C-alpha positions as protocol buffer text, in pm:
chain_id: "A"
residue {
  index: 1
  type: MET
  ca { x: -287 y: -1448 z: 112 }
}
residue {
  index: 2
  type: GLU
  ca { x: -656 y: -1478 z: 173 }
}
residue {
  index: 3
  type: GLU
  ca { x: -935 y: -1546 z: -69 }
}
residue {
  index: 4
  type: LEU
  ca { x: -1225 y: -1307 z: -29 }
}
residue {
  index: 5
  type: LEU
  ca { x: -1530 y: -1522 z: 30 }
}
residue {
  index: 6
  type: THR
  ca { x: -1798 y: -1255 z: 17 }
}
residue {
  index: 7
  type: GLU
  ca { x: -1927 y: -1009 z: -236 }
}
residue {
  index: 8
  type: VAL
  ca { x: -1724 y: -689 z: -226 }
}
residue {
  index: 9
  type: ASN
  ca { x: -1884 y: -345 z: -235 }
}
residue {
  index: 10
  type: VAL
  ca { x: -1642 y: -57 z: -261 }
}
residue {
  index: 11
  type: PHE
  ca { x: -1742 y: 282 z: -122 }
}
residue {
  index: 12
  type: PHE
  ca { x: -1485 y: 559 z: -145 }
}
residue {
  index: 13
  type: PRO
  ca { x: -1464 y: 864 z: 78 }
}
residue {
  index: 14
  type: ARG
  ca { x: -1635 y: 1175 z: -48 }
}
residue {
  index: 15
  type: TYR
  ca { x: -1317 y: 1356 z: -155 }
}
residue {
  index: 16
  type: GLY
  ca { x: -1090 y: 1086 z: -284 }
}
residue {
  index: 17
  type: GLY
  ca { x: -959 y: 736 z: -292 }
}
residue {
  index: 18
  type: LYS
  ca { x: -893 y: 530 z: -599 }
}
residue {
  index: 19
  type: VAL
  ca { x: -797 y: 189 z: -731 }
}
residue {
  index: 20
  type: VAL
  ca { x: -482 y: 175 z: -941 }
}
residue {
  index: 21
  type: MET
  ca { x: -401 y: -124 z: -1158 }
}
residue {
  index: 22
  type: GLN
  ca { x: -39 y: -230 z: -1141 }
}
residue {
  index: 23
  type: PRO
  ca { x: 61 y: -373 z: -1479 }
}
residue {
  index: 24
  type: PRO
  ca { x: 147 y: -744 z: -1463 }
}
residue {
  index: 25
  type: GLU
  ca { x: 500 y: -694 z: -1592 }
}
residue {
  index: 26
  type: THR
  ca { x: 591 y: -459 z: -1303 }
}
residue {
  index: 27
  type: ALA
  ca { x: 442 y: -675 z: -1027 }
}
residue {
  index: 28
  type: ASP
  ca { x: 720 y: -801 z: -803 }
}
residue {
  index: 29
  type: SER
  ca { x: 518 y: -1069 z: -624 }
}
residue {
  index: 30
  type: PRO
  ca { x: 638 y: -1412 z: -745 }
}
residue {
  index: 31
  type: ARG
  ca { x: 351 y: -1594 z: -575 }
}
residue {
  index: 32
  type: TRP
  ca { x: 86 y: -1459 z: -813 }
}
residue {
  index: 33
  type: ARG
  ca { x: 159 y: -1609 z: -1154 }
}
residue {
  index: 34
  type: ARG
  ca { x: -50 y: -1739 z: -1440 }
}
residue {
  index: 35
  type: ARG
  ca { x: -14 y: -2094 z: -1558 }
}
residue {
  index: 36
  type: ASP
  ca { x: 212 y: -1974 z: -1839 }
}
residue {
  index: 37
  type: GLY
  ca { x: 447 y: -1806 z: -1587 }
}
residue {
  index: 38
  type: SER
  ca { x: 346 y: -1441 z: -1641 }
}
residue {
  index: 39
  type: ASN
  ca { x: 236 y: -1225 z: -1347 }
}
residue {
  index: 40
  type: LEU
  ca { x: -129 y: -1164 z: -1265 }
}
residue {
  index: 41
  type: PRO
  ca { x: -254 y: -802 z: -1252 }
}
residue {
  index: 42
  type: ARG
  ca { x: -262 y: -640 z: -909 }
}
residue {
  index: 43
  type: TYR
  ca { x: -502 y: -367 z: -801 }
}
residue {
  index: 44
  type: ILE
  ca { x: -380 y: -123 z: -536 }
}
residue {
  index: 45
  type: VAL
  ca { x: -648 y: 51 z: -327 }
}
residue {
  index: 46
  type: LEU
  ca { x: -540 y: 400 z: -217 }
}
residue {
  index: 47
  type: ASP
  ca { x: -708 y: 632 z: 33 }
}
residue {
  index: 48
  type: ARG
  ca { x: -757 y: 1005 z: -24 }
}
residue {
  index: 49
  type: GLN
  ca { x: -403 y: 1087 z: 97 }
}
residue {
  index: 50
  type: GLY
  ca { x: -253 y: 837 z: -148 }
}
residue {
  index: 51
  type: GLU
  ca { x: -165 y: 584 z: 123 }
}
residue {
  index: 52
  type: MET
  ca { x: -191 y: 220 z: 17 }
}
residue {
  index: 53
  type: LYS
  ca { x: -473 y: 44 z: 204 }
}
residue {
  index: 54
  type: ARG
  ca { x: -467 y: -301 z: 41 }
}
residue {
  index: 55
  type: VAL
  ca { x: -352 y: -492 z: -264 }
}
residue {
  index: 56
  type: LEU
  ca { x: -601 y: -709 z: -454 }
}
residue {
  index: 57
  type: VAL
  ca { x: -514 y: -975 z: -713 }
}
residue {
  index: 58
  type: LEU
  ca { x: -758 y: -1114 z: -970 }
}
residue {
  index: 59
  type: ASN
  ca { x: -668 y: -1468 z: -1078 }
}
residue {
  index: 60
  type: GLU
  ca { x: -751 y: -1639 z: -1409 }
}
residue {
  index: 61
  type: ASP
  ca { x: -1072 y: -1788 z: -1267 }
}
residue {
  index: 62
  type: GLY
  ca { x: -1206 y: -1444 z: -1168 }
}
residue {
  index: 63
  type: LYS
  ca { x: -1147 y: -1487 z: -795 }
}
residue {
  index: 64
  type: VAL
  ca { x: -1027 y: -1185 z: -596 }
}
residue {
  index: 65
  type: PHE
  ca { x: -747 y: -1233 z: -344 }
}
residue {
  index: 66
  type: GLU
  ca { x: -610 y: -983 z: -97 }
}
residue {
  index: 67
  type: GLU
  ca { x: -238 y: -978 z: -26 }
}
residue {
  index: 68
  type: VAL
  ca { x: -190 y: -992 z: 348 }
}
residue {
  index: 69
  type: GLN
  ca { x: 136 y: -856 z: 485 }
}
residue {
  index: 70
  type: GLY
  ca { x: 294 y: -1083 z: 747 }
}
residue {
  index: 71
  type: GLU
  ca { x: 483 y: -961 z: 1053 }
}
residue {
  index: 72
  type: GLY
  ca { x: 824 y: -1023 z: 904 }
}
residue {
  index: 73
  type: ASN
  ca { x: 725 y: -897 z: 561 }
}
residue {
  index: 74
  type: GLU
  ca { x: 863 y: -554 z: 466 }
}
residue {
  index: 75
  type: ASP
  ca { x: 690 y: -524 z: 125 }
}
residue {
  index: 76
  type: ASP
  ca { x: 539 y: -183 z: 200 }
}
residue {
  index: 77
  type: GLY
  ca { x: 859 y: -10 z: 303 }
}
residue {
  index: 78
  type: GLY
  ca { x: 814 y: -75 z: 674 }
}
residue {
  index: 79
  type: ARG
  ca { x: 507 y: 145 z: 716 }
}
residue {
  index: 80
  type: SER
  ca { x: 292 y: -127 z: 872 }
}
residue {
  index: 81
  type: SER
  ca { x: 563 y: -226 z: 1120 }
}
residue {
  index: 82
  type: SER
  ca { x: 582 y: 128 z: 1258 }
}
residue {
  index: 83
  type: HIS
  ca { x: 206 y: 125 z: 1323 }
}
residue {
  index: 84
  type: SER
  ca { x: 206 y: -220 z: 1482 }
}
residue {
  index: 85
  type: ASN
  ca { x: 469 y: -118 z: 1739 }
}
residue {
  index: 86
  type: THR
  ca { x: 271 y: 171 z: 1885 }
}
residue {
  index: 87
  type: ILE
  ca { x: 105 y: 161 z: 2225 }
}
residue {
  index: 88
  type: LYS
  ca { x: -246 y: 301 z: 2247 }
}
residue {
  index: 89
  type: LEU
  ca { x: -449 y: 376 z: 2559 }
}
residue {
  index: 90
  type: GLY
  ca { x: -821 y: 426 z: 2537 }
}
residue {
  index: 91
  type: LEU
  ca { x: -1011 y: 722 z: 2677 }
}
residue {
  index: 92
  type: GLY
  ca { x: -1161 y: 501 z: 2949 }
}
residue {
  index: 93
  type: ASP
  ca { x: -814 y: 438 z: 3091 }
}
residue {
  index: 94
  type: PHE
  ca { x: -747 y: 808 z: 3138 }
}
residue {
  index: 95
  type: ILE
  ca { x: -1094 y: 869 z: 3282 }
}
residue {
  index: 96
  type: PHE
  ca { x: -1038 y: 601 z: 3546 }
}
residue {
  index: 97
  type: TYR
  ca { x: -693 y: 734 z: 3634 }
}
residue {
  index: 98
  type: SER
  ca { x: -821 y: 1090 z: 3671 }
}
residue {
  index: 99
  type: VAL
  ca { x: -1129 y: 990 z: 3875 }
}
residue {
  index: 100
  type: LEU
  ca { x: -924 y: 782 z: 4119 }
}
residue {
  index: 101
  type: VAL
  ca { x: -655 y: 1047 z: 4164 }
}
residue {
  index: 102
  type: ALA
  ca { x: -917 y: 1323 z: 4204 }
}
residue {
  index: 103
  type: LYS
  ca { x: -1103 y: 1120 z: 4467 }
}
residue {
  index: 104
  type: ALA
  ca { x: -774 y: 1056 z: 4648 }
}
residue {
  index: 105
  type: ALA
  ca { x: -684 y: 1426 z: 4634 }
}
residue {
  index: 106
  type: LEU
  ca { x: -1009 y: 1510 z: 4817 }
}
residue {
  index: 107
  type: ASN
  ca { x: -890 y: 1309 z: 5119 }
}
residue {
  index: 108
  type: SER
  ca { x: -529 y: 1411 z: 5167 }
}
residue {
  index: 109
  type: PHE
  ca { x: -201 y: 1469 z: 4992 }
}
residue {
  index: 110
  type: THR
  ca { x: -72 y: 1133 z: 5119 }
}
residue {
  index: 111
  type: THR
  ca { x: -356 y: 940 z: 4953 }
}
residue {
  index: 112
  type: PHE
  ca { x: -315 y: 1147 z: 4637 }
}
residue {
  index: 113
  type: ALA
  ca { x: 59 y: 1077 z: 4616 }
}
residue {
  index: 114
  type: ALA
  ca { x: 17 y: 706 z: 4690 }
}
residue {
  index: 115
  type: CYS
  ca { x: -256 y: 660 z: 4428 }
}
residue {
  index: 116
  type: MET
  ca { x: -70 y: 857 z: 4164 }
}
residue {
  index: 117
  type: LEU
  ca { x: 251 y: 659 z: 4213 }
}
residue {
  index: 118
  type: VAL
  ca { x: 68 y: 325 z: 4220 }
}
residue {
  index: 119
  type: ILE
  ca { x: -122 y: 406 z: 3898 }
}
residue {
  index: 120
  type: LEU
  ca { x: 207 y: 489 z: 3728 }
}
residue {
  index: 121
  type: ALA
  ca { x: 358 y: 165 z: 3861 }
}
residue {
  index: 122
  type: GLY
  ca { x: 56 y: -32 z: 3734 }
}
residue {
  index: 123
  type: LEU
  ca { x: 86 y: 128 z: 3394 }
}
residue {
  index: 124
  type: GLY
  ca { x: 457 y: 42 z: 3391 }
}
residue {
  index: 125
  type: GLY
  ca { x: 374 y: -318 z: 3485 }
}
residue {
  index: 126
  type: THR
  ca { x: 123 y: -334 z: 3201 }
}
residue {
  index: 127
  type: LEU
  ca { x: 386 y: -204 z: 2957 }
}
residue {
  index: 128
  type: ILE
  ca { x: 632 y: -469 z: 3077 }
}
residue {
  index: 129
  type: LEU
  ca { x: 369 y: -741 z: 3024 }
}
residue {
  index: 130
  type: LEU
  ca { x: 296 y: -592 z: 2682 }
}
residue {
  index: 131
  type: SER
  ca { x: 661 y: -627 z: 2583 }
}
residue {
  index: 132
  type: VAL
  ca { x: 668 y: -987 z: 2707 }
}
residue {
  index: 133
  type: TYR
  ca { x: 344 y: -1114 z: 2548 }
}
residue {
  index: 134
  type: HIS
  ca { x: 348 y: -902 z: 2226 }
}
residue {
  index: 135
  type: SER
  ca { x: -31 y: -883 z: 2214 }
}
residue {
  index: 136
  type: ALA
  ca { x: -300 y: -637 z: 2310 }
}
residue {
  index: 137
  type: LEU
  ca { x: -362 y: -612 z: 2684 }
}
residue {
  index: 138
  type: PRO
  ca { x: -609 y: -405 z: 2884 }
}
residue {
  index: 139
  type: ALA
  ca { x: -434 y: -119 z: 3062 }
}
residue {
  index: 140
  type: LEU
  ca { x: -665 y: -104 z: 3363 }
}
residue {
  index: 141
  type: PRO
  ca { x: -651 y: -427 z: 3570 }
}
residue {
  index: 142
  type: ILE
  ca { x: -313 y: -380 z: 3737 }
}
residue {
  index: 143
  type: SER
  ca { x: -375 y: -8 z: 3798 }
}
residue {
  index: 144
  type: ILE
  ca { x: -728 y: -70 z: 3929 }
}
residue {
  index: 145
  type: PHE
  ca { x: -613 y: -341 z: 4167 }
}
residue {
  index: 146
  type: LEU
  ca { x: -315 y: -146 z: 4302 }
}
residue {
  index: 147
  type: GLY
  ca { x: -497 y: 189 z: 4303 }
}
residue {
  index: 148
  type: VAL
  ca { x: -798 y: 70 z: 4501 }
}
residue {
  index: 149
  type: ILE
  ca { x: -587 y: -133 z: 4746 }
}
residue {
  index: 150
  type: PHE
  ca { x: -351 y: 157 z: 4813 }
}
residue {
  index: 151
  type: TYR
  ca { x: -639 y: 408 z: 4831 }
}
residue {
  index: 152
  type: PHE
  ca { x: -808 y: 221 z: 5116 }
}
residue {
  index: 153
  type: THR
  ca { x: -478 y: 122 z: 5282 }
}
residue {
  index: 154
  type: THR
  ca { x: -354 y: 480 z: 5283 }
}
residue {
  index: 155
  type: LYS
  ca { x: -690 y: 616 z: 5400 }
}
residue {
  index: 156
  type: ALA
  ca { x: -734 y: 358 z: 5678 }
}
residue {
  index: 157
  type: LEU
  ca { x: -377 y: 299 z: 5801 }
}
residue {
  index: 158
  type: ILE
  ca { x: -124 y: 557 z: 5685 }
}
residue {
  index: 159
  type: GLU
  ca { x: -330 y: 878 z: 5732 }
}
residue {
  index: 160
  type: PRO
  ca { x: -415 y: 805 z: 6099 }
}
residue {
  index: 161
  type: TRP
  ca { x: -51 y: 712 z: 6162 }
}
residue {
  index: 162
  type: ILE
  ca { x: 70 y: 1039 z: 6006 }
}
residue {
  index: 163
  type: GLU
  ca { x: -187 y: 1238 z: 6210 }
}
residue {
  index: 164
  type: THR
  ca { x: -64 y: 1077 z: 6534 }
}
residue {
  index: 165
  type: ILE
  ca { x: 295 y: 1154 z: 6446 }
}
residue {
  index: 166
  type: LEU
  ca { x: 210 y: 1516 z: 6365 }
}
residue {
  index: 167
  type: SER
  ca { x: 3 y: 1564 z: 6679 }
}
residue {
  index: 168
  type: VAL
  ca { x: 306 y: 1511 z: 6904 }
}
residue {
  index: 169
  type: PRO
  ca { x: 563 y: 1794 z: 6887 }
}
residue {
  index: 170
  type: PHE
  ca { x: 898 y: 1682 z: 6756 }
}
residue {
  index: 171
  type: TYR
  ca { x: 1207 y: 1880 z: 6862 }
}
residue {
  index: 172
  type: VAL
  ca { x: 1543 y: 1856 z: 6694 }
}
């Protein structure tokens, strides 16, 4: 629970959104009670689709508090936990991946294949680190490091080696 320390201005979207007062007798939150033991009124802020955005509580002194859902708290039917477990990549990540693979494809198929596989491995490594640390991580550093290293390694070492192998006829 957090006390709002600033003045609150509410602006609703053009086509909807509303604040619904939950009567004190139906409020199931035992932590918001008056001094006489009865529940305080709760105000539920809904967006235009009817999804609950936040719950506000007005105490006896006129202070507004916002109910903050914790990680282990399932008060909203589990909706917030499904959103917190998603993995999101920004547009910049995909732009870097496509630029590096396109540049590698201009050189040779070997460089293209190496860069593509290394970018996928770097993304997999980032996902493993994400599951270990349980916090937001940038998706680019591992892929950038491996992609650039393998781009230059493949271009400088592996391509000349493959060209020398292919220049000599091989009979079976």
